[in-house]
């Protein structure tokens, strides 16, 4: 069996997705997700111009060999563009292997180890009343865990918070990127945020009780001592986790956070290689691995980092935003179903248009996700429909302090 060709498709059913389709001489095809929010065309070019020609003639069954060939062979290792491109190839080859075997990918990874995966949705609100309504809506939808983000007095526009009074295409969560040729500008005030967020969780616990798992994302905005302060002030509300409390580059900063708080920490959605987790895992500075198959080089390295994390009782909390395509989401669901140290799965829920273009087998029932029983990844792209949704420039917002200077993501 040989690879005949590899095609790159960029489609925008409500948001941009980059999908790789690997075609074999047996007529079996595999899909991979290479969506890099706000930098989609760079990955499409990397795949089309530099990777697709190398795949022709290769044996699609040799997944490890192809992964190492693209990773070690490029000389220029790692980086989000490279690793998203390698991820798409890796996923497509697992998809092909599963289809040839007649088995869903999770079977090739060792088989189902749980009946389904606990998922959390994204509740938010500009007022406590609208936040409460959003949490209720998630619970009614079956979610057994929710991420809670709220507007903060003193910050005009805050990422991750939906203004439910403004009509939008988003039913439950928010869409990280706004269409347009320049990013929207938002503002930030760490002191106002740290003062306010614990009050929100106090109200949420009062209304929803002690048992509901609650998560919160700080989107890399705090210094280590600020993160320590927030983690400590959230302790009475028994968080499932505090996510991305500081920028990820300074990993030693997490030692300081750890010394001061028992609030569990989740990090890694912008990481793209096992090496990015080496210190955080081996020094037990985090509790949850936030990688996604799409931005981390695919299923192969995601499985490896989780086996490394298992040595330290660190669990998965894979990144599942709308900018991971249904193909990428399925890839991580197959991993999560098979590993011992699964923790929780983020599920932001794609739009109807996205779900029509990508035909899927995954399910969300009684709060649990499952990748389905279709051979391979279980996701197919309707190319005719996809062609109706050409690429549209869209970007994550940028953040400025009130003095105009840029702030961390
Ligand atoms: O900002 O997916 O936890 N989820 C998140 C997301 C990310 C976007 C980045 O593209 O933090 O909203
Ligand atoms: Co996040």
Coordinates of C-alpha atoms and ligand atoms in Angstrom, one line a residue:
X1 CA 0.0 0.0 0.0
X2 CA 1.3 3.4 -1.0
X3 CA 0.4 7.0 -0.6
X4 CA -0.7 8.4 -4.0
X5 CA -1.3 12.0 -3.0
X6 CA -2.1 14.4 -0.2
X7 CA -4.5 17.4 -0.6
X8 CA -4.9 20.4 1.6
X9 CA -8.4 21.9 2.0
X10 CA -9.2 25.1 3.7
X11 CA -12.9 25.7 4.5
X12 CA -14.7 28.1 6.7
X13 CA -18.1 26.8 7.8
X14 CA -18.5 29.6 10.5
X15 CA -14.8 29.4 11.1
X16 CA -11.6 28.4 9.3
X17 CA -10.4 24.8 9.2
X18 CA -7.3 23.3 7.5
X19 CA -7.8 19.6 6.6
X20 CA -5.3 17.2 5.0
X21 CA -6.6 14.3 3.0
X22 CA -4.1 11.5 2.3
X23 CA -5.1 9.2 -0.6
X24 CA -3.7 5.7 -1.0
X25 CA -3.4 3.5 -4.1
X26 CA -6.0 1.2 -2.5
X27 CA -8.5 4.0 -2.6
X28 CA -8.5 4.3 1.3
X29 CA -8.3 8.0 2.4
X30 CA -7.4 9.5 5.7
X31 CA -8.1 12.9 7.2
X32 CA -6.0 15.1 9.5
X33 CA -6.6 18.4 11.2
X34 CA -4.0 21.2 10.8
X35 CA -6.1 24.2 12.0
X36 CA -3.9 26.9 13.6
X37 CA -6.2 29.7 14.7
X38 CA -5.3 33.0 12.9
X39 CA -2.4 31.4 11.0
X40 CA -4.3 28.8 8.9
X41 CA -2.7 29.7 5.5
X42 CA 0.9 29.2 6.8
X43 CA 0.1 25.6 7.8
X44 CA -1.7 25.0 4.5
X45 CA 1.4 26.1 2.6
X46 CA 3.7 24.1 4.8
X47 CA 1.6 21.0 4.1
X48 CA 1.0 21.7 0.4
X49 CA 4.4 23.0 -0.6
X50 CA 6.8 21.1 1.8
X51 CA 5.1 17.9 3.1
X52 CA 2.7 16.6 0.5
X53 CA 5.4 15.9 -2.1
X54 CA 7.4 13.9 0.5
X55 CA 4.4 11.7 1.3
X56 CA 4.0 10.4 -2.2
X57 CA 5.1 6.7 -2.5
X58 CA 5.4 6.2 1.3
X59 CA 3.8 3.3 3.1
X60 CA 0.9 4.8 5.0
X61 CA 1.1 2.1 7.7
X62 CA 4.5 3.3 8.9
X63 CA 3.2 6.0 11.2
X64 CA 6.2 6.3 13.6
X65 CA 8.6 6.3 10.6
X66 CA 6.7 9.1 8.8
X67 CA 6.4 11.1 12.1
X68 CA 10.1 10.9 12.8
X69 CA 11.0 11.6 9.2
X70 CA 9.0 14.8 9.2
X71 CA 10.1 15.9 12.8
X72 CA 13.8 15.0 12.8
X73 CA 14.2 15.3 9.0
X74 CA 13.1 18.9 8.8
X75 CA 16.1 20.1 10.8
X76 CA 13.9 23.0 12.0
X77 CA 12.1 21.2 14.8
X78 CA 8.9 22.1 16.6
X79 CA 6.9 25.3 16.4
X80 CA 3.2 25.6 16.0
X81 CA 3.1 25.6 12.2
X82 CA 5.4 22.6 11.8
X83 CA 3.7 20.6 14.5
X84 CA 0.2 21.3 13.3
X85 CA 1.3 20.1 9.8
X86 CA 2.9 17.0 11.2
X87 CA -0.2 16.4 13.3
X88 CA -2.4 16.4 10.2
X89 CA -0.2 13.7 8.6
X90 CA -0.2 11.6 11.8
X91 CA -4.0 11.7 12.2
X92 CA -4.6 10.9 8.5
X93 CA -2.3 7.8 8.8
X94 CA -4.1 6.6 11.9
X95 CA -7.4 7.2 10.1
X96 CA -6.1 5.0 7.2
X97 CA -4.8 2.3 9.5
X98 CA -8.2 2.1 11.3
X99 CA -10.1 2.0 8.0
X100 CA -7.9 -0.8 6.7
X101 CA -8.2 -2.7 10.0
X102 CA -12.0 -2.1 10.1
X103 CA -11.5 -0.7 13.6
X104 CA -12.0 2.7 15.3
X105 CA -8.6 4.2 16.2
X106 CA -9.2 3.7 19.9
X107 CA -9.1 0.0 19.3
X108 CA -5.6 0.3 17.9
X109 CA -4.5 2.3 20.9
X110 CA -5.5 -0.6 23.3
X111 CA -9.3 -0.5 23.3
X112 CA -11.9 1.3 25.3
X113 CA -10.9 1.8 28.9
X114 CA -14.0 3.7 30.0
X115 CA -17.6 3.9 28.7
X116 CA -17.2 7.6 27.8
X117 CA -15.3 10.7 28.7
X118 CA -16.4 13.4 31.1
X119 CA -16.7 16.7 29.1
X120 CA -16.9 20.3 30.2
X121 CA -18.7 23.1 28.4
X122 CA -18.1 26.8 28.4
X123 CA -20.5 28.8 30.5
X124 CA -20.1 32.6 30.7
X125 CA -22.0 35.8 31.2
X126 CA -21.6 39.6 31.4
X127 CA -23.7 39.7 34.6
X128 CA -24.2 37.1 37.3
X129 CA -27.8 36.6 36.1
X130 CA -26.7 35.8 32.5
X131 CA -23.8 33.6 33.8
X132 CA -26.3 31.6 35.9
X133 CA -28.6 31.2 33.0
X134 CA -25.6 30.0 30.9
X135 CA -24.6 27.4 33.5
X136 CA -28.3 26.2 33.8
X137 CA -28.4 25.8 29.9
X138 CA -25.2 23.7 30.1
X139 CA -26.6 21.5 32.8
X140 CA -29.8 21.1 30.8
X141 CA -27.8 20.0 27.8
X142 CA -26.3 17.3 29.9
X143 CA -22.9 18.7 30.9
X144 CA -21.7 17.4 34.2
X145 CA -18.8 19.9 34.5
X146 CA -18.6 23.6 33.4
X147 CA -15.9 26.2 32.8
X148 CA -17.1 29.5 34.2
X149 CA -15.9 32.9 32.8
X150 CA -17.4 36.2 33.8
X151 CA -17.2 39.9 32.9
X152 CA -15.1 41.9 35.4
X153 CA -15.9 45.4 36.5
X154 CA -13.1 47.6 35.2
X155 CA -12.4 45.5 32.1
X156 CA -14.5 46.6 29.1
X157 CA -14.3 43.5 26.9
X158 CA -13.1 40.2 28.2
X159 CA -12.1 37.2 26.1
X160 CA -14.2 34.1 26.6
X161 CA -17.3 35.9 27.8
X162 CA -20.4 35.9 25.6
X163 CA -22.7 38.8 25.8
X164 CA -25.9 36.7 25.6
X165 CA -28.0 39.8 24.9
X166 CA -26.2 40.3 21.5
X167 CA -27.3 37.8 18.8
X168 CA -24.4 35.7 17.6
X169 CA -24.0 32.4 15.7
X170 CA -22.7 30.8 18.9
X171 CA -25.3 28.8 20.8
X172 CA -23.4 27.7 23.9
X173 CA -19.8 28.9 24.1
X174 CA -18.0 31.6 22.2
X175 CA -16.0 31.7 19.0
X176 CA -12.3 32.5 19.7
X177 CA -11.6 34.3 16.4
X178 CA -13.5 37.3 14.9
X179 CA -13.7 37.6 11.2
X180 CA -11.8 40.6 9.7
X181 CA -8.3 41.4 8.5
X182 CA -7.1 42.7 11.9
X183 CA -7.6 41.4 15.4
X184 CA -10.1 43.0 17.7
X185 CA -8.5 44.8 20.7
X186 CA -9.6 44.0 24.2
X187 CA -8.4 45.4 27.5
X188 CA -7.1 43.9 30.8
X189 CA -6.6 44.7 34.5
X190 CA -5.1 41.9 36.6
X191 CA -5.9 43.5 39.9
X192 CA -9.6 44.0 39.0
X193 CA -9.7 40.4 37.7
X194 CA -8.2 38.8 40.8
X195 CA -10.5 40.8 43.1
X196 CA -13.6 39.9 41.2
X197 CA -13.3 36.2 40.1
X198 CA -13.4 34.7 43.6
X199 CA -16.7 36.5 44.2
X200 CA -18.2 35.0 41.1
X201 CA -17.2 31.5 42.2
X202 CA -18.7 32.2 45.7
X203 CA -22.0 33.0 44.0
X204 CA -21.8 30.0 41.7
X205 CA -21.1 27.6 44.6
X206 CA -24.0 29.1 46.6
X207 CA -26.4 28.6 43.7
X208 CA -25.2 25.3 42.3
X209 CA -23.8 23.5 45.3
X210 CA -20.6 21.8 46.3
X211 CA -20.5 18.9 43.8
X212 CA -20.5 20.5 40.3
X213 CA -17.0 20.4 38.9
X214 CA -16.0 24.0 38.1
X215 CA -13.1 25.1 35.9
X216 CA -11.7 28.5 35.1
X217 CA -9.3 29.8 32.4
X218 CA -6.9 32.7 33.1
X219 CA -5.6 32.7 29.5
X220 CA -1.9 33.2 30.5
X221 CA -2.6 36.7 31.8
X222 CA -1.1 36.6 35.3
X223 CA 2.4 36.8 36.9
X224 CA 3.4 33.9 39.1
X225 CA 2.6 35.7 42.3
X226 CA -0.7 37.0 41.0
X227 CA -1.6 33.4 39.9
X228 CA -0.6 32.2 43.4
X229 CA -2.9 34.8 44.9
X230 CA -5.9 33.8 42.6
X231 CA -5.3 30.1 43.2
X232 CA -5.3 30.7 47.0
X233 CA -8.4 32.8 46.9
X234 CA -10.3 30.2 44.8
X235 CA -9.5 27.4 47.3
X236 CA -12.7 27.7 49.2
X237 CA -14.6 27.0 46.0
X238 CA -12.9 23.7 45.3
X239 CA -12.0 24.2 41.7
X240 CA -11.5 21.3 39.3
X241 CA -8.7 23.4 37.8
X242 CA -7.3 26.8 37.2
X243 CA -6.1 26.9 33.6
X244 CA -3.2 28.7 32.0
X245 CA -2.6 30.9 35.0
X246 CA 0.7 32.3 33.7
X247 CA 2.4 32.6 30.3
X248 CA 3.8 29.2 29.5
X249 CA 7.3 30.1 28.6
X250 CA 8.6 30.7 32.1
X251 CA 8.0 27.2 33.5
X252 CA 9.9 27.9 36.7
X253 CA 7.2 30.4 37.6
X254 CA 4.9 27.4 38.2
X255 CA 7.1 26.4 41.1
X256 CA 6.1 29.6 42.8
X257 CA 2.4 29.1 42.1
X258 CA 2.6 25.6 43.4
X259 CA 4.2 26.6 46.7
X260 CA 1.2 28.8 47.5
X261 CA -1.9 27.0 46.3
X262 CA -3.6 23.6 46.2
X263 CA -5.9 24.7 43.4
X264 CA -5.2 22.2 40.6
X265 CA -3.4 23.6 37.6
X266 CA -3.9 22.8 33.9
X267 CA -1.5 24.0 31.2
X268 CA -0.4 23.4 27.7
X269 CA -2.9 24.3 25.0
X270 CA -0.2 26.3 23.2
X271 CA 2.5 23.6 23.7
X272 CA 3.5 21.8 20.6
X273 CA 6.0 19.1 21.7
X274 CA 6.5 16.6 24.5
X275 CA 9.6 18.6 25.4
X276 CA 7.4 21.6 26.4
X277 CA 6.0 19.4 29.2
X278 CA 9.2 17.9 30.4
X279 CA 9.8 20.2 33.4
X280 CA 6.2 20.7 34.2
X281 CA 5.5 17.0 34.4
X282 CA 8.7 15.7 35.9
X283 CA 8.6 18.4 38.7
X284 CA 4.9 17.8 39.1
X285 CA 4.1 21.5 38.6
X286 CA 0.8 20.8 36.9
X287 CA -2.1 18.4 37.3
X288 CA -3.6 18.3 33.8
X289 CA -2.1 18.2 30.3
X290 CA -3.9 20.7 28.0
X291 CA -2.4 19.6 24.7
X292 CA -4.5 18.9 21.7
X293 CA -3.7 16.3 19.0
X294 CA -3.9 19.1 16.4
X295 CA -1.2 21.5 17.9
X296 CA 1.0 18.8 19.3
X297 CA 2.0 16.7 16.3
X298 CA -0.9 14.3 16.3
X299 CA -2.1 11.1 18.1
X300 CA 1.4 9.6 18.3
X301 CA 3.0 12.2 20.6
X302 CA -0.2 12.8 22.5
X303 CA -0.2 9.2 23.6
X304 CA 3.5 9.5 24.5
X305 CA 3.1 12.6 26.6
X306 CA 0.2 11.0 28.5
X307 CA 2.2 7.9 29.2
X308 CA 5.0 10.1 30.6
X309 CA 2.4 12.1 32.6
X310 CA 1.0 8.8 34.0
X311 CA 4.3 8.2 35.9
X312 CA 3.4 11.3 38.0
X313 CA -0.4 10.8 38.3
X314 CA -0.9 13.8 36.0
X315 CA -4.1 13.4 33.9
X316 CA -5.4 14.6 30.5
X317 CA -7.5 17.7 29.9
X318 CA -7.2 18.0 26.2
X319 CA -7.9 21.3 24.4
X320 CA -11.2 21.0 22.6
X321 CA -12.1 24.5 21.3
X322 CA -14.0 25.2 18.1
X323 CA -10.6 25.9 16.4
X324 CA -9.7 22.2 16.7
X325 CA -11.8 20.7 13.8
X326 CA -14.1 17.7 14.3
X327 CA -11.2 15.6 12.9
X328 CA -8.8 16.9 15.6
X329 CA -11.4 16.5 18.3
X330 CA -12.1 12.9 17.2
X331 CA -8.3 12.2 17.3
X332 CA -8.1 13.2 20.9
X333 CA -11.3 11.4 21.9
X334 CA -9.7 8.1 20.6
X335 CA -6.7 8.7 22.8
X336 CA -8.7 9.7 25.8
X337 CA -10.9 6.6 25.6
X338 CA -7.9 4.3 25.6
X339 CA -5.5 5.8 28.2
X340 CA -5.5 5.1 32.0
X341 CA -4.9 8.7 33.0
X342 CA -7.8 10.5 31.3
X343 CA -9.0 13.5 33.3
X344 CA -11.6 15.5 31.5
X345 CA -12.3 16.6 27.9
X346 CA -13.0 20.2 26.8
X347 CA -16.0 20.4 24.5
X348 CA -16.8 23.8 23.1
X349 CA -19.3 22.4 20.5
X350 CA -18.9 23.3 16.8
X351 CA -21.6 25.2 15.0
X352 CA -24.3 23.5 12.9
X353 CA -22.5 24.6 9.7
X354 CA -19.2 23.0 10.9
X355 CA -21.1 19.8 11.8
X356 CA -22.7 19.6 8.4
X357 CA -19.5 20.0 6.5
X358 CA -17.7 17.4 8.8
X359 CA -19.8 14.3 9.1
X360 CA -19.2 12.7 12.4
X361 CA -19.8 9.6 14.5
X362 CA -18.9 11.0 17.9
X363 CA -21.6 11.3 20.6
X364 CA -22.2 13.4 23.7
X365 CA -24.7 11.6 26.0
X366 CA -25.3 12.0 29.7
X367 CA -22.3 14.3 30.0
X368 CA -19.9 11.8 28.4
X369 CA -18.2 11.9 25.0
X370 CA -17.4 8.9 22.8
X371 CA -15.7 8.9 19.4
X372 CA -18.1 6.3 17.9
X373 CA -17.5 2.9 16.3
X374 CA -16.8 3.9 12.7
X375 CA -13.4 2.5 11.4
X376 CA -10.6 5.1 11.6
X377 CA -11.3 8.5 13.2
X378 CA -14.9 8.4 12.2
X379 CA -15.1 11.9 10.6
X380 CA -15.5 12.6 6.9
X381 CA -15.4 15.9 5.1
X382 CA -18.1 16.7 2.6
X383 CA -15.9 18.4 0.0
X384 CA -18.7 19.8 -2.1
X385 CA -20.3 21.5 0.8
X386 CA -16.9 22.6 2.1
X387 CA -16.2 24.4 -1.2
X388 CA -19.2 26.7 -0.5
X389 CA -17.3 28.1 2.5
X390 CA -14.0 29.6 1.3
X391 CA -11.3 30.9 3.8
X392 CA -12.1 34.2 5.5
X393 CA -9.5 36.1 7.5
X394 CA -10.2 35.8 11.2
X395 CA -8.1 36.4 14.3
X396 CA -8.0 35.9 18.0
X397 CA -8.2 39.3 19.8
X398 CA -5.2 41.1 21.2
X399 CA -5.1 42.5 24.7
X400 CA -3.9 45.9 25.8
X401 CA -3.5 47.4 29.3
X402 CA -5.2 50.7 30.0
X403 CA -1.9 52.6 29.3
X404 CA -2.0 51.1 25.7
X405 CA 0.8 48.6 26.1
X406 CA 0.3 45.0 24.9
X407 CA -0.5 42.3 27.5
X408 CA 0.1 38.6 27.6
X409 CA -2.3 36.1 26.2
Ligands
LIG1 O1 -8.1 30.6 23.5 O2 -8.8 27.9 21.2 O3 -9.5 26.8 26.7 N1 -9.7 27.3 25.7 C1 -9.2 28.3 25.2 C2 -9.5 28.7 23.8 C3 -8.3 29.3 23.1 C4 -8.4 29.2 21.6 C5 -7.1 29.6 20.9 O4 -7.2 29.5 19.5 O5 -8.4 29.0 25.9 O6 -10.6 29.6 23.7
LIG2 CO1 -7.6 27.8 27.5

